[in-house]
GROMACS .gro file of C-alpha atoms in nm:
model
  155
    1MET     CA    1   0.000   0.000   0.000
    2LYS     CA    2   0.142   0.337  -0.105
    3LEU     CA    3  -0.029   0.665  -0.030
    4LEU     CA    4   0.068   1.019  -0.122
    5ALA     CA    5  -0.055   1.341   0.037
    6ILE     CA    6  -0.026   1.648  -0.185
    7VAL     CA    7  -0.025   1.957   0.034
    8LYS     CA    8  -0.058   2.324  -0.048
    9SER     CA    9   0.027   2.481   0.288
   10LYS     CA   10   0.096   2.851   0.248
   11HIS     CA   11   0.076   3.077   0.549
   12LEU     CA   12   0.118   2.905   0.882
   13GLY     CA   13   0.200   2.544   0.790
   14ASN     CA   14  -0.110   2.405   0.963
   15THR     CA   15  -0.210   2.166   0.684
   16MET     CA   16   0.146   2.037   0.645
   17GLN     CA   17   0.153   1.959   1.018
   18ILE     CA   18  -0.166   1.752   0.978
   19ALA     CA   19  -0.019   1.565   0.678
   20GLU     CA   20   0.302   1.492   0.868
   21ALA     CA   21   0.103   1.358   1.164
   22MET     CA   22  -0.086   1.128   0.928
   23ALA     CA   23   0.243   1.005   0.780
   24GLU     CA   24   0.348   0.882   1.125
   25MET     CA   25   0.063   0.626   1.118
   26ALA     CA   26   0.042   0.512   0.756
   27PRO     CA   27   0.250   0.429   0.448
   28LEU     CA   28   0.210   0.792   0.342
   29SER     CA   29   0.455   1.013   0.157
   30VAL     CA   30   0.395   1.386   0.197
   31ALA     CA   31   0.464   1.617  -0.097
   32ASP     CA   32   0.445   1.991  -0.112
   33MET     CA   33   0.244   2.073  -0.423
   34ASP     CA   34   0.538   2.274  -0.560
   35ASP     CA   35   0.757   1.959  -0.558
   36LEU     CA   36   0.527   1.723  -0.751
   37LYS     CA   37   0.775   1.692  -1.039
   38TYR     CA   38   0.969   1.453  -0.813
   39TYR     CA   39   0.676   1.211  -0.777
   40ASN     CA   40   0.515   0.963  -1.014
   41ILE     CA   41   0.158   0.994  -0.890
   42SER     CA   42   0.038   0.693  -1.087
   43GLU     CA   43   0.252   0.468  -0.861
   44TYR     CA   44   0.032   0.535  -0.559
   45ASP     CA   45  -0.277   0.344  -0.452
   46ALA     CA   46  -0.447   0.662  -0.331
   47VAL     CA   47  -0.363   1.030  -0.329
   48GLY     CA   48  -0.473   1.281  -0.069
   49PHE     CA   49  -0.522   1.648  -0.137
   50GLY     CA   50  -0.498   1.904   0.140
   51SER     CA   51  -0.474   2.277   0.198
   52GLY     CA   52  -0.609   2.551   0.412
   53ILE     CA   53  -0.959   2.672   0.339
   54TYR     CA   54  -1.000   3.015   0.180
   55PHE     CA   55  -1.349   3.159   0.142
   56GLY     CA   56  -1.503   2.813   0.186
   57LYS     CA   57  -1.277   2.624  -0.059
   58HIS     CA   58  -0.935   2.464  -0.083
   59ASP     CA   59  -0.647   2.670  -0.222
   60LYS     CA   60  -0.718   2.775  -0.582
   61ASP     CA   61  -0.385   2.632  -0.707
   62LEU     CA   62  -0.469   2.291  -0.561
   63LEU     CA   63  -0.817   2.297  -0.717
   64GLU     CA   64  -0.667   2.394  -1.053
   65TYR     CA   65  -0.413   2.111  -1.028
   66VAL     CA   66  -0.689   1.856  -0.968
   67LYS     CA   67  -0.890   1.993  -1.262
   68LYS     CA   68  -0.594   1.948  -1.499
   69ALA     CA   69  -0.433   1.629  -1.362
   70ALA     CA   70  -0.459   1.330  -1.589
   71ASN     CA   71  -0.263   1.059  -1.410
   72LEU     CA   72  -0.444   1.032  -1.079
   73PRO     CA   73  -0.513   0.692  -0.919
   74GLU     CA   74  -0.871   0.573  -0.877
   75TYR     CA   75  -0.880   0.649  -0.502
   76ALA     CA   76  -0.834   0.974  -0.314
   77PHE     CA   77  -0.887   1.138   0.022
   78VAL     CA   78  -0.933   1.503   0.112
   79PHE     CA   79  -0.818   1.702   0.413
   80SER     CA   80  -0.802   2.063   0.523
   81THR     CA   81  -0.746   2.305   0.806
   82SER     CA   82  -0.950   2.619   0.863
   83GLY     CA   83  -1.077   2.873   1.108
   84THR     CA   84  -1.411   2.695   1.130
   85GLY     CA   85  -1.298   2.332   1.108
   86ASN     CA   86  -1.607   2.259   0.897
   87VAL     CA   87  -1.562   1.942   0.690
   88LYS     CA   88  -1.831   2.070   0.452
   89ASP     CA   89  -1.567   2.305   0.312
   90ASN     CA   90  -1.411   2.000   0.144
   91LYS     CA   91  -1.713   1.952  -0.085
   92THR     CA   92  -1.580   2.151  -0.385
   93LEU     CA   93  -1.264   1.940  -0.403
   94ILE     CA   94  -1.457   1.617  -0.347
   95LYS     CA   95  -1.691   1.708  -0.633
   96LEU     CA   96  -1.395   1.774  -0.865
   97LEU     CA   97  -1.247   1.435  -0.785
   98GLU     CA   98  -1.578   1.254  -0.828
   99GLU     CA   99  -1.627   1.422  -1.166
  100LYS     CA  100  -1.304   1.250  -1.269
  101ASN     CA  101  -1.449   0.915  -1.152
  102ILE     CA  102  -1.216   0.902  -0.854
  103LYS     CA  103  -1.359   0.742  -0.543
  104VAL     CA  104  -1.306   0.960  -0.236
  105LEU     CA  105  -1.228   0.734   0.061
  106GLY     CA  106  -1.264   1.000   0.327
  107SER     CA  107  -1.272   1.367   0.418
  108PHE     CA  108  -1.111   1.538   0.718
  109CYS     CA  109  -1.096   1.892   0.849
  110CYS     CA  110  -0.983   2.045   1.176
  111LYS     CA  111  -0.964   2.390   1.324
  112ALA     CA  112  -0.634   2.571   1.294
  113LEU     CA  113  -0.486   2.907   1.375
  114ASP     CA  114  -0.650   3.161   1.145
  115GLN     CA  115  -0.501   3.506   1.109
  116PHE     CA  116  -0.707   3.623   0.815
  117PHE     CA  117  -0.794   3.992   0.793
  118ILE     CA  118  -0.962   4.115   1.111
  119PHE     CA  119  -0.856   3.806   1.310
  120LYS     CA  120  -0.491   3.908   1.269
  121LEU     CA  121  -0.544   4.214   1.489
  122GLY     CA  122  -0.599   3.996   1.796
  123GLY     CA  123  -0.331   3.743   1.702
  124GLY     CA  124  -0.577   3.513   1.530
  125ILE     CA  125  -0.842   3.263   1.628
  126ASN     CA  126  -0.787   2.901   1.731
  127LYS     CA  127  -0.450   2.974   1.888
  128GLY     CA  128  -0.257   2.656   1.956
  129ARG     CA  129  -0.437   2.462   1.685
  130PRO     CA  130  -0.385   2.218   1.536
  131ASP     CA  131  -0.309   2.047   1.865
  132GLU     CA  132  -0.253   1.690   1.988
  133LYS     CA  133  -0.625   1.608   1.966
  134ASP     CA  134  -0.626   1.727   1.604
  135PHE     CA  135  -0.316   1.521   1.524
  136ASP     CA  136  -0.473   1.214   1.689
  137ALA     CA  137  -0.793   1.266   1.487
  138ALA     CA  138  -0.589   1.300   1.166
  139GLN     CA  139  -0.404   0.977   1.245
  140ALA     CA  140  -0.731   0.793   1.308
  141PHE     CA  141  -0.862   0.935   0.980
  142ILE     CA  142  -0.565   0.812   0.776
  143GLN     CA  143  -0.591   0.466   0.933
  144ASP     CA  144  -0.955   0.456   0.818
  145VAL     CA  145  -0.844   0.563   0.469
  146VAL     CA  146  -0.589   0.280   0.458
  147LYS     CA  147  -0.856   0.027   0.562
  148ALA     CA  148  -1.100   0.161   0.303
  149CYS     CA  149  -0.835   0.149   0.031
  150GLU     CA  150  -0.742  -0.208   0.119
  151ALA     CA  151  -1.109  -0.308   0.115
  152GLU     CA  152  -1.161  -0.144  -0.226
  153LYS     CA  153  -0.854  -0.310  -0.375
  154ASN     CA  154  -0.967  -0.651  -0.245
  155ASN     CA  155  -1.311  -0.625  -0.409
   0.00000   0.00000   0.00000
């Protein structure tokens, strides 16, 4: 089983921290989106896509990458970090993947430090996040993704 997490983590590194926590519990390689030229994505059983949430959606560069990518495996998972921690914010990316006939094995989101606009004046919201509980939840999530991928491949 080989998994890859493609991460677009721009400002505070929150999403990369979540991906790295997941990699501690699964056969998961973590790739910054800017370094994808070093990876053969078709070699992976499933690919995860993660970024912070901006105005209710994943990073626009990540969404554009998914729209244009032609060599994606048949399974994927989606993750994000945001000020709200609302997993519903993953829906745009999930829809893009499903339109490419890619089965999404799971979706994860957690709250993270958000210093956008007015929040920056007070030092941000969700200070100290992601935290150990978020990392534990991310690790449980990736273990579920591994199980789901194994089940799909055995069918």
